[in-house]
Coordinates of C-alpha atoms (C1' of nucleotides) in Angstrom, one line a residue:
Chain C
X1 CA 11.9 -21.3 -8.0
X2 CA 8.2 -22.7 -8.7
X3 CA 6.7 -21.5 -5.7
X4 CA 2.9 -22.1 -5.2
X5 CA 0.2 -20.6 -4.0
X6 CA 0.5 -22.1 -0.2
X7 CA 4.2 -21.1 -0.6
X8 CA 3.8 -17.4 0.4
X9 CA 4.6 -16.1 3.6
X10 CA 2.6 -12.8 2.9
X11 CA -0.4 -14.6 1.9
X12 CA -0.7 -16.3 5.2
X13 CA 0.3 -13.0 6.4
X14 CA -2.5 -11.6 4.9
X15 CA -5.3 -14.4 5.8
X16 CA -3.9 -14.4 9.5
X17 CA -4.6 -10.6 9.6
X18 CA -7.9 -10.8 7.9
X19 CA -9.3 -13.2 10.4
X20 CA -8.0 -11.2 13.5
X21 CA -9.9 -8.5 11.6
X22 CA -13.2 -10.2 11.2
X23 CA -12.9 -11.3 15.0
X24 CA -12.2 -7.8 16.3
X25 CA -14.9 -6.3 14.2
X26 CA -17.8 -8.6 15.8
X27 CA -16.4 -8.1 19.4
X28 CA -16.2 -4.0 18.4
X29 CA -19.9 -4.1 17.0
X30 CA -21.8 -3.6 19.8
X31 CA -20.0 -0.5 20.9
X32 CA -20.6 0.8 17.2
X33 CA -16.7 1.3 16.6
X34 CA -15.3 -0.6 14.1
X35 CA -11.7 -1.8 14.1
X36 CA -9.8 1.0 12.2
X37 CA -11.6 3.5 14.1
X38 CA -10.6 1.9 17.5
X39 CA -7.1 1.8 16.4
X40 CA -7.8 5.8 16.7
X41 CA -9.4 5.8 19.5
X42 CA -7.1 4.1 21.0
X43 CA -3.5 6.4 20.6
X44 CA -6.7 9.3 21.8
X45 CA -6.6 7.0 25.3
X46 CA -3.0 7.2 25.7
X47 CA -3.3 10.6 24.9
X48 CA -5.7 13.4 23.8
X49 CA -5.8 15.8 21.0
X50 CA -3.5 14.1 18.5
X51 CA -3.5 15.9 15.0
X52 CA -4.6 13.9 12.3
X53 CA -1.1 14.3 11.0
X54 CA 0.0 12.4 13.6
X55 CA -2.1 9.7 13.1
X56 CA -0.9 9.5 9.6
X57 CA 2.6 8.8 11.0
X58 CA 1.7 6.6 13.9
X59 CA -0.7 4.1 12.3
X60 CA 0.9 4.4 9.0
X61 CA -2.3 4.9 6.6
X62 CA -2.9 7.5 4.0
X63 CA -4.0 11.0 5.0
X64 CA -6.9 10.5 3.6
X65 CA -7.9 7.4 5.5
X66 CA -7.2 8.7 8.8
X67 CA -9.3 12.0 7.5
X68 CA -12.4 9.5 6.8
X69 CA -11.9 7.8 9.9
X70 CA -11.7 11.0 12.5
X71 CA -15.2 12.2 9.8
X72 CA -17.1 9.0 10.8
X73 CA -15.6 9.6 14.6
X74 CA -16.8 12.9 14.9
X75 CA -20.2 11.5 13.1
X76 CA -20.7 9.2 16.0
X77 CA -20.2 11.7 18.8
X78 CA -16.8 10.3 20.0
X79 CA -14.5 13.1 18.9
X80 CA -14.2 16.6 17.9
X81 CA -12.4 18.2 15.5
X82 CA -10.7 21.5 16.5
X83 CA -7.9 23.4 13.5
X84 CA -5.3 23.6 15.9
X85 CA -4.2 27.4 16.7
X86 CA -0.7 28.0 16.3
X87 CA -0.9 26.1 12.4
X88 CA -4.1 26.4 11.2
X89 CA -3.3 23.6 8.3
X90 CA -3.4 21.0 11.2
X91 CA -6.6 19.6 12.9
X92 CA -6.6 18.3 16.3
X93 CA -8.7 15.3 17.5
X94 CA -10.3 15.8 21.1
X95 CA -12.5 13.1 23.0
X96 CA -16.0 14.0 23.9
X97 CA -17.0 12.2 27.1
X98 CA -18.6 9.6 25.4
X99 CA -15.8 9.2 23.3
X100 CA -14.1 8.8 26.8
X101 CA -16.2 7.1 28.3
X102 CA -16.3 4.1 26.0
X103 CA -13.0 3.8 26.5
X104 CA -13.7 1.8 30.2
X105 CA -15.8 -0.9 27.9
X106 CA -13.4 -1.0 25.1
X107 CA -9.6 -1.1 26.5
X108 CA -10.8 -4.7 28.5
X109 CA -12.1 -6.0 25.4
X110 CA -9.1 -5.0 23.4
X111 CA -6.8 -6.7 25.8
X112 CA -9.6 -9.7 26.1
X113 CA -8.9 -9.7 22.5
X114 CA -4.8 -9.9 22.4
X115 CA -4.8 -12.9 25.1
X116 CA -7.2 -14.7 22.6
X117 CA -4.6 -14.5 19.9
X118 CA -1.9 -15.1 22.2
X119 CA -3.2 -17.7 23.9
X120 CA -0.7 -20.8 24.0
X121 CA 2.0 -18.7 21.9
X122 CA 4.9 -17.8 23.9
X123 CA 7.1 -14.8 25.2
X124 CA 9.8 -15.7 23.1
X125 CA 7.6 -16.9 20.3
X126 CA 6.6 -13.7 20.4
X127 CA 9.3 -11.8 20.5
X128 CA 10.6 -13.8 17.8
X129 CA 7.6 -12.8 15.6
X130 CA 7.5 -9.4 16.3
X131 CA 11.6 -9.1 14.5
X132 CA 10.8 -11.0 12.0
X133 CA 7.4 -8.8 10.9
X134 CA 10.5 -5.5 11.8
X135 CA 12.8 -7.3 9.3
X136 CA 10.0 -7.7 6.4
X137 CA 9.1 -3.7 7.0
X138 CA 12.4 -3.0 6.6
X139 CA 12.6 -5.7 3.2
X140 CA 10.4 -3.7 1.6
X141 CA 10.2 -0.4 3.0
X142 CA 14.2 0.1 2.3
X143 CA 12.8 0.2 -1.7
X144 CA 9.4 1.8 -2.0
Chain Z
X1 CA -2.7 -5.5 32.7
X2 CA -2.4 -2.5 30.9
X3 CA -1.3 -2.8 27.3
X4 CA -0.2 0.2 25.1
X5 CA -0.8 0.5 21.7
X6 CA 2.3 -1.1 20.3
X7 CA 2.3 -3.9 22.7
X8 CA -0.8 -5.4 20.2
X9 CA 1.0 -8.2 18.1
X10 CA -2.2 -7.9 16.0
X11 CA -1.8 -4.5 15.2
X12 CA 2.3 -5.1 14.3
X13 CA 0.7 -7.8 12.0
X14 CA -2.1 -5.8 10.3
X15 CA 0.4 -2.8 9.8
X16 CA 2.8 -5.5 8.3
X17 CA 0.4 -6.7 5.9
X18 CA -0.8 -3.4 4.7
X19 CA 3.2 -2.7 4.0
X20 CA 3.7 -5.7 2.1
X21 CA 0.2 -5.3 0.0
X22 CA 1.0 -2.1 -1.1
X23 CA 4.5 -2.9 -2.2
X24 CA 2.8 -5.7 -4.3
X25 CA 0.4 -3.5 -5.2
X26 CA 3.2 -1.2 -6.8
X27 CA 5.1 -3.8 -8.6
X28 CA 1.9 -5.5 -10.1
X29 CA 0.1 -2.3 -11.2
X30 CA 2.0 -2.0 -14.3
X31 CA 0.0 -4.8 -15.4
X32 CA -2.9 -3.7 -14.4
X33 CA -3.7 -6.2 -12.0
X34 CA -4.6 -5.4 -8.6
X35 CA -3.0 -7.5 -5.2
X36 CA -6.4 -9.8 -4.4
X37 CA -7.0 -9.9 -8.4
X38 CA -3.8 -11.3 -8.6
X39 CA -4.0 -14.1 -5.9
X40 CA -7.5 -15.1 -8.1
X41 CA -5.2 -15.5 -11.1
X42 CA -2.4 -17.3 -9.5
X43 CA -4.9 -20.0 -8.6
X44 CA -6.0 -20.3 -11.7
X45 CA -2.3 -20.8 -13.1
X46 CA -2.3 -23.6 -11.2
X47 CA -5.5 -25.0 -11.8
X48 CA -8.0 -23.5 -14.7
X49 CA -11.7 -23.7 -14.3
X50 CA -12.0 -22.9 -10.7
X51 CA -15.4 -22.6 -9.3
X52 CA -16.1 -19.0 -7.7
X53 CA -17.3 -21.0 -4.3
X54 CA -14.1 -23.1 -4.3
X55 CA -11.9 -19.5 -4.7
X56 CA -14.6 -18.7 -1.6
X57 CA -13.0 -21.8 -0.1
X58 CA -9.3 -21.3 -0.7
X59 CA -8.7 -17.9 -0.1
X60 CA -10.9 -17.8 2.8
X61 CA -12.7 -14.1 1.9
X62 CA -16.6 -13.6 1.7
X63 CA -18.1 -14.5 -1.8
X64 CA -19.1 -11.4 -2.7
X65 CA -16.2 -10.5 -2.8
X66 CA -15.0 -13.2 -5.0
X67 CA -17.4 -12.6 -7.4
X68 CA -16.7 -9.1 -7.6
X69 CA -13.1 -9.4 -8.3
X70 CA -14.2 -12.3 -10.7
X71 CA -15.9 -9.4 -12.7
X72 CA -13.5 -7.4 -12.5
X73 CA -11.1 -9.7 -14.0
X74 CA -13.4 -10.9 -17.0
X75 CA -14.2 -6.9 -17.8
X76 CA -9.9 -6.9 -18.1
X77 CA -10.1 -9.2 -20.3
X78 CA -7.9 -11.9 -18.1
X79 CA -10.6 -14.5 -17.4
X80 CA -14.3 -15.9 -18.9
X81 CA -17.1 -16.7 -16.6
X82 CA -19.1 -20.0 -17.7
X83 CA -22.4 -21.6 -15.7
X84 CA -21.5 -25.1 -14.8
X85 CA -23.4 -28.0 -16.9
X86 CA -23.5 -30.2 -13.9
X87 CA -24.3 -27.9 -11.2
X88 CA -26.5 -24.2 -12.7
X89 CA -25.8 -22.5 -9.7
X90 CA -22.1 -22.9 -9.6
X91 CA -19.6 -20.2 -12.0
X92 CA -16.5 -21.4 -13.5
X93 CA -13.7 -19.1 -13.8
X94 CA -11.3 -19.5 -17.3
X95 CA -8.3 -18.0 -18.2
X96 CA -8.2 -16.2 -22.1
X97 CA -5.4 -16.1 -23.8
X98 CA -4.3 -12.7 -22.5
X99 CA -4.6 -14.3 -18.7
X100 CA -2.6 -16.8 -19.2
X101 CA 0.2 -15.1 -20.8
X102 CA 0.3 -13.0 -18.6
X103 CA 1.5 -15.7 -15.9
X104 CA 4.7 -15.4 -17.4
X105 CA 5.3 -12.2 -16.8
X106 CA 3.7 -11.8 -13.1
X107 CA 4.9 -15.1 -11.6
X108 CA 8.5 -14.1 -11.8
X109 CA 7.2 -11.1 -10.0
X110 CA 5.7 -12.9 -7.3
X111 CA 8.5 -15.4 -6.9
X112 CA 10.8 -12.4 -6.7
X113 CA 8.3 -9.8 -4.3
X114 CA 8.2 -12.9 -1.7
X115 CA 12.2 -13.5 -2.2
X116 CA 12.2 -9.6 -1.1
X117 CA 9.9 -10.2 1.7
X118 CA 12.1 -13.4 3.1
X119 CA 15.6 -11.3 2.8
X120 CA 17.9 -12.0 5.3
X121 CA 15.2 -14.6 7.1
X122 CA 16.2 -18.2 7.6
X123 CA 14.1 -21.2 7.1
X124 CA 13.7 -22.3 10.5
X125 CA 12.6 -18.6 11.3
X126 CA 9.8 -18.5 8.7
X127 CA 8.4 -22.2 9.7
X128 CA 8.4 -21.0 13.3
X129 CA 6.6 -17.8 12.3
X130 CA 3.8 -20.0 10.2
X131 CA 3.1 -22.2 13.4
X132 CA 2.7 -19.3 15.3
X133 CA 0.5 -17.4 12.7
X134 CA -1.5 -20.9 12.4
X135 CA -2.2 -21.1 16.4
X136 CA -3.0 -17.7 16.3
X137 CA -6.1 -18.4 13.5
X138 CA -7.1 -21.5 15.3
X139 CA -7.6 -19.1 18.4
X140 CA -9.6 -16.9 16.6
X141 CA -11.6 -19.7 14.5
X142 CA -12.8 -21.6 17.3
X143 CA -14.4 -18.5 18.9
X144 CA -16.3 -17.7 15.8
Chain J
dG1 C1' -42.5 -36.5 -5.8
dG2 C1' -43.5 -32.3 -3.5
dA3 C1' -42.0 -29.4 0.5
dT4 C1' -38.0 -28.1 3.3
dT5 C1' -33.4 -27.2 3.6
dT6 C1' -28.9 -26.2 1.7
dA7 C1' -25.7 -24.3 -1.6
dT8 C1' -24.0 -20.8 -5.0
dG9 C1' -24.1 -16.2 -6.6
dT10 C1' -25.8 -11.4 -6.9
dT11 C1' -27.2 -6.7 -5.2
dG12 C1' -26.9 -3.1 -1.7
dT13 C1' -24.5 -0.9 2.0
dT14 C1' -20.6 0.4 5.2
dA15 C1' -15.8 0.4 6.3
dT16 C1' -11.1 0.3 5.0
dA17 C1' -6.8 1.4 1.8
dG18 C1' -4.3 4.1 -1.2
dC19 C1' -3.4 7.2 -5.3
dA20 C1' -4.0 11.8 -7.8
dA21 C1' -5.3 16.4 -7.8
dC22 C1' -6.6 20.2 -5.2
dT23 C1' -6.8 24.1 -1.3
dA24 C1' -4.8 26.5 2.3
dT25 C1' -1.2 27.5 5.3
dA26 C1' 3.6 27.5 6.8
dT27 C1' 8.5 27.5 5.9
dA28 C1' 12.6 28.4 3.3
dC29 C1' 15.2 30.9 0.1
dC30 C1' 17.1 34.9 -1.9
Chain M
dG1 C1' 9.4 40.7 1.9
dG2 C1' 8.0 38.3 -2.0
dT3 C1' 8.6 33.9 -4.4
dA4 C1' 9.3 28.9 -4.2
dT5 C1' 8.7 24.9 -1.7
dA6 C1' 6.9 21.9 1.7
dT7 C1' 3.2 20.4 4.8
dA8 C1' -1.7 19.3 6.4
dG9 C1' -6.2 18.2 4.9
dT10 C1' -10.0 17.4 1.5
dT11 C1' -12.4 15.6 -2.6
dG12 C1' -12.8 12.1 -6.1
dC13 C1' -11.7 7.6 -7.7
dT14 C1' -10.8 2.5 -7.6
dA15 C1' -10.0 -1.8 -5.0
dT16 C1' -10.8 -4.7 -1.1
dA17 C1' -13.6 -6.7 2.9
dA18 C1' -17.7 -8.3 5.2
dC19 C1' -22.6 -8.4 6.3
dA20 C1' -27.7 -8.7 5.1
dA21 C1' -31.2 -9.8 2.0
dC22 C1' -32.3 -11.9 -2.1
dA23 C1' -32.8 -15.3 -6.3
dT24 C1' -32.0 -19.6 -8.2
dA25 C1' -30.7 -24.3 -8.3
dA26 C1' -29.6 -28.6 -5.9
dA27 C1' -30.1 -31.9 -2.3
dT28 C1' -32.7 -34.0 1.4
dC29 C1' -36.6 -35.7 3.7
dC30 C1' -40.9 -37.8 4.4

DNA sequence: GGATTTATGTTGTTATAGCAACTATATACC
DNA sequence: GGTATATAGTTGCTATAACAACATAAATCC
């Protein structure tokens, strides 16, 4: 096959998503949140007191990362943590009004931040993107 | 205009990425290589005696990292670090014996983890997804 | 040719990312 | 209803990622 290094759709993959990173992170900075723990944040926007659990599921990371994340949250004043009552194995992530409150400063800069990437890339381009990344989940997902 | 979390192209690419690294990461730990390690030593498959700053260069990450996974790599046992004669400052990265044997086995690997990835995928859709990943880092770039 | 600037790497710190092993609780099984 | 199993989180470890501050060597500038 000889493929070389430039070859490699998931390395570009890879850089692409680094650099959207390293972009988000500097814009995130100010607001002391950095862009993992947005990504929490976030799903606790749409909708408040999400068990860690669920987290795990929704933003597909190990427990433990999402655990680390909701620590440094809590650190920070944005959430708390509350072991939910009716299983007392899951713990449930609750905005504090700052945590809230941030939210007004963050969301525009998140959406700020998607037209940037998006800029001069299409609907369908798009759309077209988005199944191919579906089909490459499913590539590999279908043997792990 | 009120975007929900998985309207974020970003975020579909970040989660694909983290899907595809730790497939990799599966199929290459028998070797005990790690994903980035391995990226490091395909480089140097291709071209022995790369300089830590032109790694810096090519795969486009900070150079402490570089340098860290270049220590990493030389404590395995896969690569020697030399000073340049020309230029003191600069590092030189060499493959041993072991690391270059153990091309053989991982390049297959490679070749075979990105035929994986590309299943079912045509041509025209993977050059249209690596314009569209390219626009989206010159979008990014130009704002840093 | 000596002072300033630039380039290359290293050390220290914080934030992800995932695995293994563990605790505690809940569910299933008989 | 007591045992086995499954689930939710935590702790410890290694690898990656980037930034700041630093050391050293090279290049530039006058």
């Amino acid at each position: 096959m000889k493929l070389t290094f430039q070859d490699y759709i998931s390395i570009k993959i890879h850089k692409t998503d680094l650099n959207l990173t390293r972009f988000v992170k500097a814009k995130l900075e100010p607001f002391n949140l950095a862009p993992e723990q947005n990504l929490i944040m976030m799903l606790l926007w749409e909708k408040d007191g999400l068990s860690q659990n669920q987290l795990v599921e929704t933003l597909n990371k190990d427990k433990t990362n999402i655990a680390r994340m909701a620590a440094s949250l809590e650190k920070k004043g944005f959430i708390k943590r509350y072991n939910c009552d009716k299983d007392r194995r899951s713990v449930r992530l609750y905005l504090t009004d700052t945590g809230r409150n941030l939210g007004n400063e963050v969301i525009p800069i998140a959406e700020e931040f998607d037209a940037i990437v998006c800029n001069g890339i299409s609907k369908e381009e798009l759309k077209q993107m988005e199944k191919i990344l579906r089909k490459m989940n499913q590539n590999v997902e279908k043997l792990l």
